Coordinates of C-alpha atoms and ligand atoms in Angstrom, one line a residue:
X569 CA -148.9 -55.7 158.1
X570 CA -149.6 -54.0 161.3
X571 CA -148.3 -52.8 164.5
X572 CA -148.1 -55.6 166.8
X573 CA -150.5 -55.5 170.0
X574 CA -149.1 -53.6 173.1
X575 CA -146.6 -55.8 175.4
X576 CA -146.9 -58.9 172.9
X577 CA -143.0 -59.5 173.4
X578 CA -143.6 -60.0 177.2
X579 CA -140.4 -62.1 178.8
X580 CA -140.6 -62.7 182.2
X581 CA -137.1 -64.9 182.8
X582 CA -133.3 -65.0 181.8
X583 CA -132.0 -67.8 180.0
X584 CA -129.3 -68.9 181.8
X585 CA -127.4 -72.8 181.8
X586 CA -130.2 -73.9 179.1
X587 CA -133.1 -72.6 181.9
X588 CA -135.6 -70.3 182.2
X589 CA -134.3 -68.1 185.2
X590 CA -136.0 -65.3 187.2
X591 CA -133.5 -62.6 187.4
X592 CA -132.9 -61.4 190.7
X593 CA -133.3 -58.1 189.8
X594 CA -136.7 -56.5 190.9
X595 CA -136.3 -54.0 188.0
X596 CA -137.8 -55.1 184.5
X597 CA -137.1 -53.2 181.1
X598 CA -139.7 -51.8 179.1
X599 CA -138.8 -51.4 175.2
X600 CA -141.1 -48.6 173.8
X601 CA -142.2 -48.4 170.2
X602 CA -140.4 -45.2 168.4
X603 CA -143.2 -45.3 166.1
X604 CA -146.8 -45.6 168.3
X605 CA -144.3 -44.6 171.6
X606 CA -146.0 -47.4 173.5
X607 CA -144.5 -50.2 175.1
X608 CA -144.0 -53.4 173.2
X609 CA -142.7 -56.0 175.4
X610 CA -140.7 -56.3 178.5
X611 CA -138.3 -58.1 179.8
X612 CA -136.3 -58.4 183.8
X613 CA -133.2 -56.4 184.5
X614 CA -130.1 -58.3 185.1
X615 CA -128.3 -58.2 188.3
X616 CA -125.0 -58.9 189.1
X617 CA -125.5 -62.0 190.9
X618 CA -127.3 -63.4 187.1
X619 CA -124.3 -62.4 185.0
X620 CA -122.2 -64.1 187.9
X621 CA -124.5 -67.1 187.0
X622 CA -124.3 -67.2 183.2
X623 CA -120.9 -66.9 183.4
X624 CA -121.1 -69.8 185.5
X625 CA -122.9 -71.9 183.2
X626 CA -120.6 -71.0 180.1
X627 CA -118.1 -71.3 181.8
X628 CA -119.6 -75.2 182.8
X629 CA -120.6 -75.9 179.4
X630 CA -116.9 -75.7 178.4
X631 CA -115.7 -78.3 180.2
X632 CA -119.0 -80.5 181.8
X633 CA -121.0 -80.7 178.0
X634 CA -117.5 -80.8 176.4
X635 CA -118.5 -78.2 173.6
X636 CA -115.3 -77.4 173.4
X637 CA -113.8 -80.6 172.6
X638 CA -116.2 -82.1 170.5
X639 CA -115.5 -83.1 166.9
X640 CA -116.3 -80.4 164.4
X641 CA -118.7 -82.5 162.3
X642 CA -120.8 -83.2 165.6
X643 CA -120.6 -79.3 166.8
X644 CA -120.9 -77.6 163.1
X645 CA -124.3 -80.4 162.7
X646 CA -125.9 -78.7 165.9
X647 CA -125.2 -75.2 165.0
X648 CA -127.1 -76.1 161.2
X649 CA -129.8 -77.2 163.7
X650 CA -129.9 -74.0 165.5
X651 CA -129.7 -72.0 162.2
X652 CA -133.0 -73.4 161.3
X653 CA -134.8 -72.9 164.6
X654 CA -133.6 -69.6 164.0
X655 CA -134.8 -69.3 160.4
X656 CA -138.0 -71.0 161.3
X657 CA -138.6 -67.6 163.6
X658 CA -137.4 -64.9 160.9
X659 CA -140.4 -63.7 160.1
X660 CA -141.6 -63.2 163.9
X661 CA -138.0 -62.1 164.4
X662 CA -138.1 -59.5 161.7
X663 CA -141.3 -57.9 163.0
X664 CA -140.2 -58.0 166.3
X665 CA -137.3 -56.4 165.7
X666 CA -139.3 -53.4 163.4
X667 CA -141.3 -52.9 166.8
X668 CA -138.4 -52.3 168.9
X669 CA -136.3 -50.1 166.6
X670 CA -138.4 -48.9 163.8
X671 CA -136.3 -50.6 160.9
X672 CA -138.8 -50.1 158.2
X673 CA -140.2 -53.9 157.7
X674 CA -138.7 -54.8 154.2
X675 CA -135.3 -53.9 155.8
X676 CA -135.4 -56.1 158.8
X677 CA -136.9 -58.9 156.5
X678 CA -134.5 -59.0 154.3
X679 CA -131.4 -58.4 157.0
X680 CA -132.6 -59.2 160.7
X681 CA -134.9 -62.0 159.7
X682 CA -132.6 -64.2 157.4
X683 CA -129.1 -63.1 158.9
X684 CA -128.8 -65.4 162.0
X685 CA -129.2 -68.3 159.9
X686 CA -127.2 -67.2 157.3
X687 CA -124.4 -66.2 159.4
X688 CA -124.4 -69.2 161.7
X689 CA -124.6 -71.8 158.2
X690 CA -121.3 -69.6 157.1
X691 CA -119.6 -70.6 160.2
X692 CA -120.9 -74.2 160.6
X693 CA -119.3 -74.6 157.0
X694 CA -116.1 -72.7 158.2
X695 CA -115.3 -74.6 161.3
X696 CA -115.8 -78.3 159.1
X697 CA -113.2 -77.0 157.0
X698 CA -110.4 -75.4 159.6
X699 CA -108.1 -78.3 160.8
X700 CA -108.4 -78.2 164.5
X701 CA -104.7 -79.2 164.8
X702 CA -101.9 -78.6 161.8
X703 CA -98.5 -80.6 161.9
X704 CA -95.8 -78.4 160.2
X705 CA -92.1 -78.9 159.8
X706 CA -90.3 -76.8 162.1
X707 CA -88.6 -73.8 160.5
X708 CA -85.1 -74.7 162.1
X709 CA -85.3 -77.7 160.1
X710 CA -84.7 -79.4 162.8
X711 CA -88.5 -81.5 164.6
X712 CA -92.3 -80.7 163.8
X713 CA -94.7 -78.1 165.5
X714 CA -98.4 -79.5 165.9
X715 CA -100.0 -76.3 166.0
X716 CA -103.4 -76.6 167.6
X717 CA -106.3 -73.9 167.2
X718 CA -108.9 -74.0 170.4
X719 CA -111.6 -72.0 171.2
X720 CA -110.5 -69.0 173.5
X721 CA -112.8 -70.0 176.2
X722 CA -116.4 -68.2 177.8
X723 CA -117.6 -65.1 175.5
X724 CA -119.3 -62.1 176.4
X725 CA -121.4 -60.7 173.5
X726 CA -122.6 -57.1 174.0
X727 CA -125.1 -56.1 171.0
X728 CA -126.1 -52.7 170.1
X729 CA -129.9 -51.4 169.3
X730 CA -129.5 -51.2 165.2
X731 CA -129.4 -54.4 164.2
X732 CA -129.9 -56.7 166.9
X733 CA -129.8 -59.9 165.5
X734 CA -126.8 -59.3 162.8
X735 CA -124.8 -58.0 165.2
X736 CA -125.7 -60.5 168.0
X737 CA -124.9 -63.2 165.1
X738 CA -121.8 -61.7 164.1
X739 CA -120.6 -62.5 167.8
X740 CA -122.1 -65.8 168.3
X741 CA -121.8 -67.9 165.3
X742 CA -118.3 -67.6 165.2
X743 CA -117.8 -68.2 169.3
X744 CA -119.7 -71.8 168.4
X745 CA -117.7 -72.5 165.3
X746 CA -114.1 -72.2 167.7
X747 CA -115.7 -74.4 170.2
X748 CA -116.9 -71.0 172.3
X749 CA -119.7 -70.6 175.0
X750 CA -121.7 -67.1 175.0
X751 CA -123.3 -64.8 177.3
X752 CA -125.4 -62.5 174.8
X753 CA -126.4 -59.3 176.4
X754 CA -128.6 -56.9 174.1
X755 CA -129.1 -53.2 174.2
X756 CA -132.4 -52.6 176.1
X757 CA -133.7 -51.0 173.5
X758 CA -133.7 -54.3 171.8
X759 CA -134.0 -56.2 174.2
X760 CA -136.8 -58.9 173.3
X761 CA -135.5 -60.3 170.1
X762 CA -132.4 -61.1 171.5
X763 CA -135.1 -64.2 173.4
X764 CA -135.2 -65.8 170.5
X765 CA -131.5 -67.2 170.6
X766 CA -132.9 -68.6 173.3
X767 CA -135.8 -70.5 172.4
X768 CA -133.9 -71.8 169.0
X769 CA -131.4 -73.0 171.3
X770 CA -133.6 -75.1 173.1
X771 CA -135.1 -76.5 170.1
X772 CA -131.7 -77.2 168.4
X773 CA -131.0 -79.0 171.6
X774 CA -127.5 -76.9 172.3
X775 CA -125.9 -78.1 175.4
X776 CA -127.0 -76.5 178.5
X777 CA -124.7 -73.2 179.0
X778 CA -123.5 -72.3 175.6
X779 CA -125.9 -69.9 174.7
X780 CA -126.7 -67.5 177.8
X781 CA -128.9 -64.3 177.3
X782 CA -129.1 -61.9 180.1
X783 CA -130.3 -58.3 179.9
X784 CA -129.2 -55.0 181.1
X785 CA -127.8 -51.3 180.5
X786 CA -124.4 -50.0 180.3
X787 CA -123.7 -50.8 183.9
X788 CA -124.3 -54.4 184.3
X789 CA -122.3 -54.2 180.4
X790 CA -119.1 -53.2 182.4
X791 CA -119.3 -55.3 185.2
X792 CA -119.7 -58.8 182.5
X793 CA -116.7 -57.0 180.6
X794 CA -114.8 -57.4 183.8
X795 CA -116.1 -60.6 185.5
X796 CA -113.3 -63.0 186.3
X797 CA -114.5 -65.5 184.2
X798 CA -115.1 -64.1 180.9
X799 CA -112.1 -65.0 178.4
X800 CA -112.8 -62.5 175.3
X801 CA -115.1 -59.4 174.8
X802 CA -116.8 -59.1 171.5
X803 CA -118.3 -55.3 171.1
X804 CA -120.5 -53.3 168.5
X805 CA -121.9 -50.2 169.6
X806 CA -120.1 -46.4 170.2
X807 CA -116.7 -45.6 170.0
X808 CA -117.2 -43.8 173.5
X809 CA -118.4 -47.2 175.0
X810 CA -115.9 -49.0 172.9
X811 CA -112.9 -46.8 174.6
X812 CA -114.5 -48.3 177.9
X813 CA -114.4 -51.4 177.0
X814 CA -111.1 -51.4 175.3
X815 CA -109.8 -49.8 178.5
X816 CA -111.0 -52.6 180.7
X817 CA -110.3 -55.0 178.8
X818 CA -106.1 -54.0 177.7
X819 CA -106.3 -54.2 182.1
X820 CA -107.0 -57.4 182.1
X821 CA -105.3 -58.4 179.1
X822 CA -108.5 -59.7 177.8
X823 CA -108.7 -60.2 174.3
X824 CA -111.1 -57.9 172.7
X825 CA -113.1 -57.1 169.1
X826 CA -114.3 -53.4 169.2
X827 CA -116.5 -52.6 166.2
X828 CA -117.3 -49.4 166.2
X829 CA -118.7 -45.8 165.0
X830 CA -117.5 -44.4 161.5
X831 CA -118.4 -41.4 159.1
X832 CA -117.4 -43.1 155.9
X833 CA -117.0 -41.3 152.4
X834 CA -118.6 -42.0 149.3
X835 CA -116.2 -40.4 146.9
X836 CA -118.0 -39.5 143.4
X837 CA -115.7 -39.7 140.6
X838 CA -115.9 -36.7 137.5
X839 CA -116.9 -40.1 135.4
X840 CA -119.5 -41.2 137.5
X841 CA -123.1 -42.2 136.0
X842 CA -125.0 -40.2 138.1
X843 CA -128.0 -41.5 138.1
X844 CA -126.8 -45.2 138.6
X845 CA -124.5 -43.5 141.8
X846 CA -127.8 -41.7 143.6
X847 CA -129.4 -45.3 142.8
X848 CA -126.4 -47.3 144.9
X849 CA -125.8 -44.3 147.1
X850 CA -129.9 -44.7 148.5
X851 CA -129.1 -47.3 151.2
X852 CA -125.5 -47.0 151.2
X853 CA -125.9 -43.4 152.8
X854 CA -129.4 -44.4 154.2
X855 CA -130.1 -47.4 155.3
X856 CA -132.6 -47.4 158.5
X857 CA -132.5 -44.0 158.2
X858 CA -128.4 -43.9 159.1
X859 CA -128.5 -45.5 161.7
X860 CA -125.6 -47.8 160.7
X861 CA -122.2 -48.3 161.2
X862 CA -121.2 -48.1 157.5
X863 CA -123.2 -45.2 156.2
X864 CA -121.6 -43.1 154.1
X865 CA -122.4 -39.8 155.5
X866 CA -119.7 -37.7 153.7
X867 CA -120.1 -37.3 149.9
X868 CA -117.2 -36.3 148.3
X869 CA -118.0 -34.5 144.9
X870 CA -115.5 -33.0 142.0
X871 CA -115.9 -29.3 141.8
X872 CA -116.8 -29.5 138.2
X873 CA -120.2 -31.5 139.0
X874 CA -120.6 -30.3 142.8
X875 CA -124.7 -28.1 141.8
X876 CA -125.4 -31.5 139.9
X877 CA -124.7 -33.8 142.5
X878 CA -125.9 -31.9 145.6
X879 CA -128.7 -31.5 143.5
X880 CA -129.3 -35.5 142.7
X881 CA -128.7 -35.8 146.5
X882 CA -131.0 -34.0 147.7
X883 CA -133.8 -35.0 145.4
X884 CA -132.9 -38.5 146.4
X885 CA -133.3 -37.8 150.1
X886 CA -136.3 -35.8 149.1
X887 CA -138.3 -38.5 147.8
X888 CA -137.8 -41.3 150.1
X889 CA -141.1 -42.7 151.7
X890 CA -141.7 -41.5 155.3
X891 CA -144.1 -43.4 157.4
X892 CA -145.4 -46.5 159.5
X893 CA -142.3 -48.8 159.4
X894 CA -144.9 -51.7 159.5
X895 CA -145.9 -50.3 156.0
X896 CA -143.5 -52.5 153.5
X897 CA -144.0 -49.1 151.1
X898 CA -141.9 -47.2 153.7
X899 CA -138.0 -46.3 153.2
X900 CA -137.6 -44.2 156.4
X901 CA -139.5 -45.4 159.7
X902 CA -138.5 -43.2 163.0
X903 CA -135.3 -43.0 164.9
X904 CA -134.7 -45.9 167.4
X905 CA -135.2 -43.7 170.3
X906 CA -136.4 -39.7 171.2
X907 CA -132.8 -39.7 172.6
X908 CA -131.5 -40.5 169.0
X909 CA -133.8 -37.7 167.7
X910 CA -132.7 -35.3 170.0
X911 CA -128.9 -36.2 169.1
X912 CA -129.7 -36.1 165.3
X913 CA -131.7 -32.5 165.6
X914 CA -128.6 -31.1 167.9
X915 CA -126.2 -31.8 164.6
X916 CA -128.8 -30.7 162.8
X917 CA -128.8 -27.3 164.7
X918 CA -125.2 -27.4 164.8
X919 CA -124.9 -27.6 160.9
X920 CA -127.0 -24.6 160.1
X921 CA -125.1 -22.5 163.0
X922 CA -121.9 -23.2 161.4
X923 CA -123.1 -21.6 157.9
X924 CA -123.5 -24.9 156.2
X925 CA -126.2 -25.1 153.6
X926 CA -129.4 -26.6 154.3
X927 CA -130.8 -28.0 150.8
X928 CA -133.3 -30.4 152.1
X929 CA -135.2 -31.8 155.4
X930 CA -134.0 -30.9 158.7
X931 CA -137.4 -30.8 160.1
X932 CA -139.8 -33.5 161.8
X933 CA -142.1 -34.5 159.2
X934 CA -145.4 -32.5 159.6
X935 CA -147.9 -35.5 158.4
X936 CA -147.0 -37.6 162.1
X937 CA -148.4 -37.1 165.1
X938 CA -146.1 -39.3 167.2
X939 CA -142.7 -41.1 166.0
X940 CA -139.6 -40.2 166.6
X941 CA -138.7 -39.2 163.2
X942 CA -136.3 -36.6 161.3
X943 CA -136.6 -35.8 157.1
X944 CA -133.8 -36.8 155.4
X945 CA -131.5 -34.1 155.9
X946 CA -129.0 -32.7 153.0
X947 CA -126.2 -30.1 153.7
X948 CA -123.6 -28.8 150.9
X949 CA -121.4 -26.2 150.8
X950 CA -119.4 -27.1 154.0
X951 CA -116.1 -28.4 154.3
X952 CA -114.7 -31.3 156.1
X953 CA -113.6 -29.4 159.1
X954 CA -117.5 -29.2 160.0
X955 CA -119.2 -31.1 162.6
X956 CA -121.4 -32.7 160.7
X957 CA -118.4 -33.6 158.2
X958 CA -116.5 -35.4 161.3
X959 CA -118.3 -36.8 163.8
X960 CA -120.8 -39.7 163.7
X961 CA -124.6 -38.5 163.3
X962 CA -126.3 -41.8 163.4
X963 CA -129.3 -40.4 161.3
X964 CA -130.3 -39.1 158.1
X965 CA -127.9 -36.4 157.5
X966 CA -125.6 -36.1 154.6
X967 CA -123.1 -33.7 153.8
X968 CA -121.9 -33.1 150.5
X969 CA -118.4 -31.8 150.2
X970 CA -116.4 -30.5 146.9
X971 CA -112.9 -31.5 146.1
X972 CA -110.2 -30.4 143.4
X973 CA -109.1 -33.7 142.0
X974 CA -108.6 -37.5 142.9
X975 CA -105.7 -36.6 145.7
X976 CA -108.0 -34.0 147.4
X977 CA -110.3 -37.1 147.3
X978 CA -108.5 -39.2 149.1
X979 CA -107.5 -36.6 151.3
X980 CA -110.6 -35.7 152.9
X981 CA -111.9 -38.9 152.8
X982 CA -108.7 -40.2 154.9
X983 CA -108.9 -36.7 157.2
X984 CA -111.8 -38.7 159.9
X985 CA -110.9 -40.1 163.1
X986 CA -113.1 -43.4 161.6
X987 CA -111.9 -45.7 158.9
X988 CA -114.6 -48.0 158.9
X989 CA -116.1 -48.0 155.4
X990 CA -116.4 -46.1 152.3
X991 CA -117.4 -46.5 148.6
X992 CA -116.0 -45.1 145.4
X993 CA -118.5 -44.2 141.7
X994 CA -117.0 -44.4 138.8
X995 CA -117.5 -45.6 134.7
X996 CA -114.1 -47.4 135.6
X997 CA -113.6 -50.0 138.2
X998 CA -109.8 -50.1 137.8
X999 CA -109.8 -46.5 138.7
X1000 CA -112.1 -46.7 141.3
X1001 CA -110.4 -50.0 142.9
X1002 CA -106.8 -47.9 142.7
X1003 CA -108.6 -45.1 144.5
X1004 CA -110.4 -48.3 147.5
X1005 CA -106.4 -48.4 148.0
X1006 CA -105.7 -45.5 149.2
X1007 CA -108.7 -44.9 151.2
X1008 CA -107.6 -45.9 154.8
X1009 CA -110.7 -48.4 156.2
X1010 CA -111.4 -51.6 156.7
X1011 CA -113.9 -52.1 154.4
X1012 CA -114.7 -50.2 150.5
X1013 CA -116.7 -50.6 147.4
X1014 CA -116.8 -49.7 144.0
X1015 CA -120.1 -49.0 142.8
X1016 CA -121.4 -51.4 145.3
X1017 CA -121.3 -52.0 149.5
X1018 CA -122.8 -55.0 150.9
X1019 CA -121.2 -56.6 153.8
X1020 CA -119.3 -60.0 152.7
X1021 CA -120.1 -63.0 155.3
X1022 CA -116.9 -64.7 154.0
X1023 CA -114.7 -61.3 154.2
X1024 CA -113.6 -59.6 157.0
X1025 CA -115.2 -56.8 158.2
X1026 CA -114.0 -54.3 160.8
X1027 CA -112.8 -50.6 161.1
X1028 CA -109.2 -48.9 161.9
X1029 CA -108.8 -45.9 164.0
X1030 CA -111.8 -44.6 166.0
X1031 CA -113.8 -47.4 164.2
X1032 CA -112.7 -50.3 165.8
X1033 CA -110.3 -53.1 166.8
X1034 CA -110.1 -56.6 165.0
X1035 CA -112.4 -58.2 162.4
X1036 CA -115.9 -60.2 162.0
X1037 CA -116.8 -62.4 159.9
X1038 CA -115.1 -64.9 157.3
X1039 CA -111.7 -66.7 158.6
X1040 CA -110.2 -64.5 159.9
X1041 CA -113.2 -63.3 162.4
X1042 CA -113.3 -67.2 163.4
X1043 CA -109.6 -66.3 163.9
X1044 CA -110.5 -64.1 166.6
X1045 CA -112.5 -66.6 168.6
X1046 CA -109.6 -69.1 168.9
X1047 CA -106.2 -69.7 170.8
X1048 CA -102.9 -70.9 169.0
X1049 CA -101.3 -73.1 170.9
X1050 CA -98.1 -74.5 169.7
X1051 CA -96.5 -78.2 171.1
X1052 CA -92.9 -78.5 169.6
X1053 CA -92.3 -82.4 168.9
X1054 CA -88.6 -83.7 168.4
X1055 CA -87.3 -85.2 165.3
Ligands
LIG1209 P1 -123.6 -47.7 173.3 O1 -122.4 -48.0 172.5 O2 -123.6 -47.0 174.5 O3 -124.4 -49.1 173.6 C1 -124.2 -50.3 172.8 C2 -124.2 -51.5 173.8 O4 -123.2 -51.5 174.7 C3 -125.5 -51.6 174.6 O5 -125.8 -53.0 174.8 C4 -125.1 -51.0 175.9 O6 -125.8 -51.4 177.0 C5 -123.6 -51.5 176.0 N1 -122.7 -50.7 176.8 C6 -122.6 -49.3 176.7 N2 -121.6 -48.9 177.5 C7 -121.0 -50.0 177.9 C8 -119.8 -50.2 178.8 N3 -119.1 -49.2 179.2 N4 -119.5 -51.5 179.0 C9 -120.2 -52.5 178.5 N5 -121.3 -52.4 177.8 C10 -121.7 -51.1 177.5 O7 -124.6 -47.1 172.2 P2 -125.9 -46.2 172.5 O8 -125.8 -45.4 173.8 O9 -127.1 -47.1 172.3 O10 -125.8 -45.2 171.2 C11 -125.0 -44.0 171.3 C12 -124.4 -43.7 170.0 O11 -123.5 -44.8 169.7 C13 -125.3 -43.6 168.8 O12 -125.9 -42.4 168.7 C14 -124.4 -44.0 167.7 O13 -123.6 -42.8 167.3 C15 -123.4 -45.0 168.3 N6 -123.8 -46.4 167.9 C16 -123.0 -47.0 167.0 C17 -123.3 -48.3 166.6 C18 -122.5 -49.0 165.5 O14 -123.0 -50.0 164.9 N7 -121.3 -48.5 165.2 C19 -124.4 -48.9 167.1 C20 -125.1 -48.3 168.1 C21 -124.8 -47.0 168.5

């Protein structure tokens, strides 16, 4: 497999009310390779006037198409239909997505590929089997409640660069499930997959309006946070954004899902096979190349094995196969953008200044002449005070951090402002399922992590507000309302 031919993901309009749009923007958005660093596609800017038009449309789709109202056999059949336009375009979609972020290529085929189908089938199924309306006996004793569950009205989507479509999917499969209309806008560092919502739209024959994708930065971000006629906000991206967001939104009382940053621990227990562990901890820690929510950047190690499991660390990050993320041999492609480098290399910098060890990488990787790549990075002897213990990285750099026994464990792993993840190794599962208890996230495993489509998945603290995915992340796309009937 090879890179894909300068500008081959050219877009030239907005989808907006089932239409090809021009934007009214003059600007347009170029996405740049982080492997070649040339341009791969582009796509127009967004203006204000086109987010005032896709909300518009979503906001007509509700009521003129009747999305909202029609039976959930009828809407859960069209979004199967759209889950296999979309998986009829996962390998185009996969590739695409590797040219616009460097995901190495077996990662976005087996995630950013397959997901949106996936995700959208797990919430087809999900809305066929959540009654629409519920009669229950009221809890005076006294009459009946018909409690009724509709859709919470026009959504706006707002998707971060790392995994595009998962994300994007997270969002939208559960806003058509409720009876929901979108507006999707991408990161523009991403932003050329997100066109293929579009076109599998289209081809599932979606009602006009209840899938709008519009582009943009951070600005035109805020301003469809804010419009006047979006109903919910549904975020993944950084906690600083997120606090934005949140902000704006608590104004306008606007319901909101913030998923968000994290620095999650992966605590190693003294009975831990060590060699099955480094084996789990590979993508849990380093998946495209930490550049996800869930890595588990702290690992937390008993004092009595701390040389032998700094050590398996960092001949674990070590090895891992640098390169071409079009290669399906490589583990770690570049970092999404030279921005993301600069950030990682700054920690980097900042980890070595405050007297943490360096055991491995920490350098750009002589054999490349262009890429915005970083080794795998290991640090050890540090504590959790460090910066690079605390704040999110979003790259290949682990730190390795010793602790006296379990309640030390839990400590440190509890003593982040994030609680979005985490995992626990250990010869016991009891054990290390008592230990997922105390460990304050929203999300754990024990000797495993892979996210759950039909569990909910989410962060506390600086990691987030509200779930995805499973019931209760349809939950979240949906208004109670309660009519009280007499006796
Ligand atoms: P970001 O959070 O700024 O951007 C994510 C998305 O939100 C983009 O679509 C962006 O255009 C939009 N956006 C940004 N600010 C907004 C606002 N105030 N209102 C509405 N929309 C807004 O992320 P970034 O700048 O691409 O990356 C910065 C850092 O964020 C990364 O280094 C990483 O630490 C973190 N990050 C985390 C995740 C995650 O999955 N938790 C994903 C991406 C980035």
């Amino acid at each position: 497999m090879s890179q894909p031919a300068e500008l081959q993901y050219h877009r030239e309009r907005l989808f907006i009310g089932g239409e090809w749009r021009p934007s009214t923007s003059r600007d347009t958005i170029t996405v740049i390779s982080p492997f070649s660093e040339q341009p791969v596609g582009r796509a127009p800017d967004t203006s204000p006037a086109d987010i005032d038009a896709a909300v518009a449309a979503a906001r007509q789709a509700l009521t003129a198409s009747s999305w909202a109202s029609w039976d959930t056999e009828t809407r859960a059949a069209a979004i199967d239909r759209f889950a296999d336009a979309l998986e009829r375009r996962a390998d185009d979609t996969a590739r695409m997505v590797t040219a616009e972020n460097g995901m190495p290529i077996w990662g976005s085929s087996a995630v950013e590929g397959p997901d949106p189908a996936r995700v959208l089938r797990h919430f087809a199924q999900l809305a066929r089997t959540t009654p629409q309306e519920e009669r229950r006996p009221a809890a005076s004793g006294t009459g009946t409640t018909l409690v009724r569950r509709e859709p919470v009205g026009v959504v706006a989507a707002i998707v971060p660069w790392n995994y595009p479509q998962s994300l994007a999917i997270f969002k939208i499969a559960p806003a058509l499930a409720a009876g929901c209309t979108v507006v999707v806008k991408p990161a523009p560092e991403t932003v050329l997959d997100a066109f293929q919502f579009a076109d599998a739209a289209q081809e599932a024959g979606l009602p006009a309006g209840v899938v709008n994708i519009v582009t943009g930065g951070r600005d035109i971000g805020a301003y469809l946070v804010s419009h006047p006629g979006v109903d919910k906000v549904a975020f993944t991206g950084s906690t600083e954004a997120g606090r934005a967001i949140g902000e704006a939104c608590g104004r306008l009382l606007r319901p909101v899902t913030l998923e968000l940053g994290g620095k999650s621990a992966a605590i190693v227990l003294d009975d831990a096979d060590l060699g099955r562990t480094v084996e789990g901890l590979t993508w849990v820690c380093l998946a495209y190349s930490g550049q996800t929510c869930y890595s588990n950047t702290r690992i937390l190690a008993p004092r009595s094995r701390y040389t032998e499991v700094v050590d398996a660390v960092a001949d674990l990050a070590a090895s891992l196969e640098i390169g071409d993320p079009f290669d399906p041999t490589t583990q770690i492609g570049p970092l999404a953008s030279s921005r993301q480098r600069d950030r990682v290399e700054s920690y980097i910098a900042a980890g070595r200044a405050g007297g943490a060890r360096l055991v491995t990488g920490g350098r750009r990787p002589a054999a490349f002449g262009q890429g915005w790549f970083i080794e795998p990075t290991v640090f050890a002897d540090l504590d959790n005070s460090h910066a690079v213990a605390r704040e999110e990285i979003f790259g290949p750099v682990l730190a390795v951090i010793p602790y006296a026994d379990l309640d030390e464990a839990v400590t440190i792993a509890n003593d982040s402002p994030f609680g979005l993840a985490g995992t626990v190794w250990t010869s016991d599962e009891e054990k290390g399922i008592e230990v997922a208890r105390r460990v304050r996230t929203g999300t754990m495993g024990v000797n495993f992590y892979d996210i759950d489509l039909g569990a909910p998945f989410g962060g506390t603290k600086a990691s987030g507000l509200g779930r995805e995915l499973g019931p209760e992340g349809l939950a979240a796309y949906v208004e109670y309302k309660s009519v009280y009937l007499g006796r």
